[in-house]
Coordinates of C-alpha atoms in Angstrom, one line a residue:
M116 CA 0.0 0.0 0.0
T117 CA 1.0 3.6 -0.5
A118 CA 0.4 6.9 1.2
R119 CA 0.6 10.5 -0.1
C120 CA 2.8 13.2 1.4
P121 CA 0.4 16.0 2.7
A122 CA 2.9 18.7 1.7
C123 CA 3.9 17.9 -1.9
G124 CA 1.6 15.0 -2.9
T125 CA 4.4 12.5 -3.6
F126 CA 3.4 8.9 -3.1
A127 CA 5.3 7.0 -0.3
A128 CA 5.3 3.6 1.1
E129 CA 3.2 3.0 4.3
T130 CA 6.5 2.3 6.2
D131 CA 8.2 5.5 5.1
R132 CA 8.6 8.0 7.9
F133 CA 9.8 10.9 5.7
C134 CA 8.9 12.0 2.1
E135 CA 11.8 11.3 -0.2
E136 CA 10.8 14.3 -2.4
C137 CA 10.4 17.2 0.2
G138 CA 11.6 15.6 3.4
R139 CA 8.3 16.1 5.2
Q140 CA 7.8 13.8 8.2
L141 CA 4.9 11.5 7.5
G142 CA 2.3 10.0 9.8
V143 CA 2.0 13.3 11.8
Q144 CA -1.1 15.4 12.4
R145 CA -0.3 19.0 13.4
I146 CA -2.3 22.1 14.3
A147 CA -1.7 25.4 15.9
L148 CA -4.3 27.9 17.2
P149 CA -5.1 30.7 16.8
P150 CA -4.2 30.5 13.1
T151 CA -1.7 33.1 12.0
A152 CA -4.3 34.8 9.7
A153 CA -6.9 35.3 12.4
P154 CA -8.9 38.5 11.8
A155 CA -8.3 41.5 14.1
V156 CA -10.5 42.5 17.0
A157 CA -14.0 43.9 16.9
S158 CA -14.2 47.6 17.4
D159 CA -16.2 47.3 20.7
N160 CA -14.0 44.4 22.1
T161 CA -17.3 42.6 23.0
R162 CA -18.1 38.9 22.8
P163 CA -21.5 37.1 22.6
T164 CA -23.4 37.3 25.9
S165 CA -24.3 33.6 26.1
L166 CA -21.7 31.3 27.4
A167 CA -23.6 28.4 25.9
R168 CA -23.0 29.7 22.3
P169 CA -21.4 27.6 19.6
A170 CA -17.7 28.4 19.4
T171 CA -17.1 31.2 16.9
G172 CA -13.9 29.7 15.7
T173 CA -15.6 26.3 15.1
V174 CA -14.1 22.9 15.5
A175 CA -11.0 22.8 13.4
R176 CA -10.9 20.8 10.2
Y177 CA -7.3 19.5 10.1
T178 CA -5.7 19.6 6.7
G179 CA -2.6 17.6 7.4
T180 CA -0.3 20.2 5.7
T181 CA 0.7 22.9 8.2
L182 CA 0.3 23.9 11.8
S183 CA -3.0 25.5 10.9
Y184 CA -6.5 24.6 9.7
D185 CA -9.2 25.5 7.2
S186 CA -11.8 27.4 9.1
E187 CA -15.4 27.6 8.0
T188 CA -16.6 30.6 5.9
S189 CA -15.6 33.9 7.5
P190 CA -18.5 35.9 9.0
A191 CA -19.7 38.7 6.8
C192 CA -18.4 42.3 7.3
D193 CA -20.5 44.2 9.8
G194 CA -20.3 47.3 7.6
C195 CA -21.3 46.1 4.1
G196 CA -21.9 42.4 4.3
G197 CA -18.8 41.5 2.3
T198 CA -16.9 38.3 2.9
H199 CA -13.4 39.1 1.7
F200 CA -10.8 40.6 4.0
D201 CA -7.1 41.5 3.4
G202 CA -4.2 40.0 5.4
D203 CA -4.6 42.6 8.1
G204 CA -8.3 41.7 8.7
F205 CA -9.9 44.7 6.9
C206 CA -12.8 44.4 4.5
V207 CA -11.6 44.9 0.9
V208 CA -14.9 46.6 0.0
C209 CA -15.5 49.1 2.8
G210 CA -12.4 48.9 4.8
Q211 CA -14.0 48.0 8.1
R212 CA -12.0 45.8 10.5
A213 CA -13.3 42.2 10.7
R214 CA -14.7 40.8 13.9
E215 CA -12.1 38.7 15.8
H216 CA -12.9 35.1 16.5
D217 CA -13.6 34.7 20.3
R218 CA -12.8 31.0 20.3
F219 CA -10.9 28.4 18.3
E220 CA -11.3 24.6 18.9
A221 CA -9.7 21.5 17.5
D222 CA -10.4 17.8 18.1
L223 CA -7.6 15.5 16.9
G224 CA -9.1 12.4 18.6
A225 CA -6.2 11.8 20.9
T226 CA -6.3 15.4 22.2
V227 CA -8.7 18.4 22.2
L228 CA -7.6 22.0 22.1
I229 CA -9.4 25.3 22.9
T230 CA -8.2 28.8 23.0
D231 CA -10.5 31.7 23.9
R232 CA -10.0 35.5 24.0
G233 CA -11.8 35.8 27.3
N234 CA -14.1 38.7 28.3
V235 CA -11.7 41.5 28.8
H236 CA -8.6 41.3 26.5
A237 CA -8.8 42.9 23.1
H238 CA -6.7 40.2 21.5
N239 CA -5.9 36.5 22.2
E240 CA -2.2 36.5 23.2
D241 CA -2.2 32.8 24.0
A242 CA -1.3 30.1 21.5
I243 CA -1.5 26.3 21.5
A244 CA -0.1 23.6 19.2
A245 CA -0.3 19.9 19.0
A246 CA 1.0 17.0 16.9
V247 CA -0.1 13.4 16.9
L248 CA 2.8 11.1 15.8
E249 CA 1.4 7.9 14.5
S250 CA 3.4 4.7 15.3
A251 CA 5.2 2.9 12.5
N252 CA 3.8 -0.4 14.0
P253 CA 0.2 -1.1 13.2
G254 CA -2.0 -1.3 16.3
T255 CA 0.5 0.6 18.5
P256 CA -0.8 3.8 20.1
P257 CA 0.6 7.1 18.8
A258 CA 2.7 9.7 20.7
L259 CA 1.5 13.2 21.3
V260 CA 3.4 16.5 21.5
L261 CA 1.7 19.6 22.8
S262 CA 2.6 23.2 23.8
V263 CA 0.7 26.1 25.3
C264 CA 2.2 29.6 25.6
D265 CA 0.8 32.8 27.1
G266 CA 2.1 36.0 25.7
V267 CA 3.3 38.5 28.3
S268 CA 0.9 41.4 27.9
T269 CA 3.4 44.0 29.0
S270 CA 5.7 43.1 26.2
E271 CA 5.4 44.4 22.6
D272 CA 3.6 42.0 20.2
P273 CA 3.1 39.1 22.7
Q274 CA 1.1 37.1 20.1
A275 CA 4.2 36.9 18.0
A276 CA 6.1 35.3 20.9
S277 CA 3.4 32.8 21.8
G278 CA 2.7 31.8 18.2
T279 CA 6.3 31.4 17.4
A280 CA 7.1 29.4 20.6
V281 CA 4.3 26.8 20.3
R282 CA 5.1 26.1 16.6
T283 CA 8.8 25.9 17.1
G284 CA 8.5 23.9 20.3
V285 CA 6.3 21.2 18.8
D286 CA 8.3 20.9 15.6
S287 CA 11.6 20.7 17.3
T288 CA 10.3 18.1 19.8
L289 CA 9.0 16.0 17.0
T290 CA 12.4 16.1 15.2
A291 CA 14.1 15.0 18.4
L292 CA 11.6 12.1 18.9
A293 CA 12.1 11.0 15.3
A294 CA 15.8 10.8 16.0
A295 CA 15.0 8.4 18.9
R296 CA 16.0 10.9 21.6
P297 CA 14.6 10.1 25.1
A298 CA 11.5 12.1 26.0
E299 CA 13.3 14.2 28.6
E300 CA 15.9 15.3 26.0
A301 CA 13.2 15.8 23.3
I302 CA 11.1 18.0 25.5
M303 CA 14.1 20.1 26.4
T304 CA 15.1 20.3 22.7
G305 CA 11.7 21.8 22.0
L306 CA 11.9 24.2 24.9
A307 CA 15.4 25.4 23.9
A308 CA 14.4 25.9 20.3
A309 CA 11.3 27.8 21.3
A310 CA 13.3 30.0 23.6
Q311 CA 15.8 30.8 20.8
A312 CA 13.0 31.4 18.2
V313 CA 11.4 34.0 20.5
R314 CA 14.7 35.6 21.3
D315 CA 15.3 35.9 17.5
I316 CA 12.2 38.0 16.9
G317 CA 13.5 40.7 19.3
T318 CA 15.0 43.8 17.7
P319 CA 18.1 45.9 18.5
D320 CA 15.8 48.8 19.4
G321 CA 14.5 46.9 22.4
R322 CA 11.4 45.3 21.0
S323 CA 11.2 42.0 22.9
P324 CA 8.0 39.9 22.5
S325 CA 7.8 37.5 25.5
C326 CA 5.7 34.5 26.6
T327 CA 5.5 31.6 29.0
Y328 CA 5.8 28.0 27.8
V329 CA 4.6 24.6 28.8
G330 CA 5.3 21.6 26.6
A331 CA 4.3 17.9 27.0
I332 CA 5.0 14.6 25.4
V333 CA 2.5 11.8 25.9
Q334 CA 3.7 8.3 25.1
F335 CA 0.8 5.8 25.3
D336 CA 1.6 2.1 26.1
D337 CA -0.2 -1.1 25.2
A338 CA -1.4 -1.6 28.7
G339 CA -3.7 1.4 28.7
G340 CA -1.3 3.8 30.5
A341 CA 1.0 6.5 29.4
R342 CA 4.3 8.2 30.2
L343 CA 3.9 11.9 30.6
T344 CA 6.9 14.3 30.2
V345 CA 6.4 18.0 30.7
A346 CA 8.6 21.1 30.9
N347 CA 7.7 24.7 31.6
V348 CA 8.9 28.3 31.9
G349 CA 6.6 30.9 33.5
D350 CA 3.2 30.1 35.0
S351 CA 1.4 28.1 32.3
R352 CA 0.7 24.7 33.9
A353 CA 0.3 21.0 33.4
Y354 CA -1.9 18.7 35.6
W355 CA -2.6 15.0 35.8
L356 CA -6.2 14.6 36.6
A357 CA -7.0 11.1 37.7
A358 CA -10.4 9.3 37.6
E359 CA -9.7 8.0 41.1
N360 CA -7.1 9.3 43.5
G361 CA -3.8 10.9 42.5
S362 CA -4.7 14.2 40.7
Q363 CA -1.7 16.5 40.9
R364 CA -0.1 19.6 39.4
L365 CA 3.0 18.5 37.4
T366 CA 4.7 21.9 36.9
V367 CA 6.2 24.5 39.2
D368 CA 5.5 28.1 38.4
D369 CA 8.3 30.6 37.7
S370 CA 6.5 33.5 39.5
L371 CA 6.9 35.8 42.5
A372 CA 4.2 33.9 44.3
Q373 CA 6.0 30.6 43.9
A374 CA 9.3 32.3 45.0
M375 CA 7.6 33.5 48.2
V376 CA 6.3 30.0 48.9
E377 CA 9.7 28.4 48.3
T378 CA 11.5 30.9 50.7
G379 CA 8.8 30.2 53.4
A380 CA 7.7 33.8 53.4
M381 CA 4.0 32.7 53.1
D382 CA 1.9 29.8 52.1
E383 CA 0.5 29.4 48.5
E384 CA -2.9 30.8 49.3
A385 CA -1.5 33.9 50.9
A386 CA 1.1 34.3 48.2
M387 CA -1.5 34.2 45.4
D388 CA -3.4 37.1 47.1
T389 CA -0.5 39.5 46.9
P390 CA -0.6 42.2 44.3
H391 CA 2.4 40.9 42.4
A392 CA 1.7 37.2 42.6
H393 CA 1.7 36.8 38.8
V394 CA 5.0 38.6 38.2
L395 CA 7.2 36.1 36.3
T396 CA 10.7 35.3 37.4
R397 CA 11.4 33.4 34.2
W398 CA 10.0 33.8 30.6
L399 CA 10.9 33.4 26.9
G400 CA 12.1 36.5 25.2
A401 CA 15.1 38.5 24.0
D402 CA 15.2 40.2 27.5
S403 CA 15.2 36.9 29.4
E404 CA 18.3 35.0 30.7
K405 CA 20.2 32.9 28.2
Q406 CA 18.9 29.8 30.0
S407 CA 15.3 30.7 30.5
W408 CA 14.3 27.6 32.4
S409 CA 15.1 26.3 35.8
D410 CA 17.1 23.2 36.5
N411 CA 14.0 21.3 37.6
C412 CA 11.6 22.3 34.9
V413 CA 11.2 18.8 33.5
Q414 CA 8.9 16.4 35.2
T415 CA 7.9 12.8 34.3
L416 CA 5.0 10.7 35.4
H417 CA 4.0 7.2 34.4
V418 CA 0.3 6.8 34.8
R419 CA -1.4 3.4 34.8
S420 CA -5.0 4.3 35.6
P421 CA -7.6 6.4 33.7
G422 CA -7.5 10.2 33.7
V423 CA -6.6 13.2 31.6
L424 CA -3.5 15.3 31.1
L425 CA -4.4 19.0 31.2
I426 CA -2.1 21.8 30.0
C427 CA -3.4 25.3 30.3
S428 CA -2.7 29.0 30.6
D429 CA -3.3 30.9 33.8
G430 CA -6.6 32.2 32.3
L431 CA -8.0 28.9 33.5
W432 CA -6.2 28.1 36.7
N433 CA -6.5 31.6 38.1
Y434 CA -10.2 30.6 38.8
L435 CA -9.7 26.9 39.5
P436 CA -6.1 26.2 40.7
E437 CA -6.5 23.0 42.6
A438 CA -6.2 19.7 40.7
A439 CA -9.2 18.2 42.5
G440 CA -11.5 21.0 41.3
L441 CA -10.2 20.8 37.7
A442 CA -10.7 17.0 37.7
Q443 CA -14.4 17.4 38.6
L444 CA -15.0 19.3 35.3
A445 CA -12.4 17.5 33.1
L446 CA -13.6 14.0 33.9
A447 CA -17.3 14.7 33.9
S448 CA -17.9 14.4 30.1
A449 CA -16.3 13.6 26.8
P450 CA -13.0 15.4 26.2
L451 CA -14.3 18.2 23.9
E452 CA -17.3 18.9 26.1
A453 CA -15.1 18.8 29.2
A454 CA -12.6 21.3 27.7
R455 CA -15.5 23.6 26.8
A456 CA -16.8 23.3 30.4
L457 CA -13.4 24.3 31.8
V458 CA -13.2 27.4 29.5
D459 CA -16.8 28.4 30.2
Y460 CA -16.1 28.1 33.9
A461 CA -13.3 30.6 33.6
L462 CA -15.5 32.9 31.5
A463 CA -18.3 32.8 34.0
A464 CA -15.9 33.5 36.8
G465 CA -14.7 36.7 35.1
G466 CA -12.6 35.7 32.1
K467 CA -10.1 38.5 32.7
D468 CA -7.4 36.8 30.7
N469 CA -7.1 34.7 27.6
I470 CA -8.0 31.0 28.3
T471 CA -6.3 28.1 26.7
V472 CA -6.8 24.4 27.4
A473 CA -5.6 21.0 26.0
L474 CA -6.9 17.7 27.3
V475 CA -5.3 14.3 26.6
P476 CA -7.4 11.3 27.7
V477 CA -5.7 8.2 29.0
P478 CA -6.1 5.4 28.0
F479 CA -5.8 6.2 24.3
S480 CA -8.8 5.4 22.2
E481 CA -9.3 6.3 18.5
L482 CA -13.0 6.7 19.4
I483 CA -12.4 9.5 21.8
G484 CA -13.4 12.9 20.7
E485 CA -16.2 14.3 18.4
A486 CA -16.2 13.7 14.7
L487 CA -15.0 16.6 12.5

């Protein structure tokens, strides 16, 4: 049997891992949200009033060609009803700025992703990317690579930092896994590449887009478990949410609040109530340290019972920081509905920041997720 490269269309054998014509890695599904061509914000910065609305970004239809997706037909221009917009998001007929999508979603089966602008911010400065690496051995579960980044709002063009970091991190991690690197090395390869890519978009005049970073590798096993490897910089988090006992946070924040906890100045609850709790002590950017990450930024957990891996920005955990509380929502329904419930919880609680969520159910099942 033969397969076709999604990048150039060249036919390849089912056992080939790379296209001989263009070098594209085969057997990989990839996506990144928001897409780089997302329209600009609405003039009034408002969102629909009903939290039960359908997602305006719609469920992604994965094309298999790039870290992006084909969205449904763009909404008509509010000014003239036109449906064609230029690359900056302005109507080509009347010049009015297009309405920004409030939410983008994707369901890749093995993982579901949502990123939402929230109720307050004019732009979505978060970004999320994922890749499903199919096994070369039929019947063997795939591996997953994910990344969530939260643009630092006080930096210039934080969307550029977060979008660059998630795409570079996932791609570089995939390359390391394809070279048979151990997961701990692969996750750090992705983090280091993301850090350099964000540093490279800084400019000599001091422009320094910045973001947080959390990356994850999920390696499913044939016994229904999985090996989870995560790494982070900043305060975007990863959690293991167990169906029974054992829910836990996997990452350690790089923040002033965490520093106060570690020095014994106050407990976590008190530290999070301080005015500067969310001030970052580490981040990705041209103005960060050359090694942006801490020495203990990588954590590994082998899970053997059902649950979900959650990676998210602080737009979610600000309102629901404890693993047990997150587990109640994340495990109450099918993955996509659970991810929506988490995002909607944050919106109902205030939605003062962008909200980004990825859920990976364990054990792996090809039937998990909604049909596209």
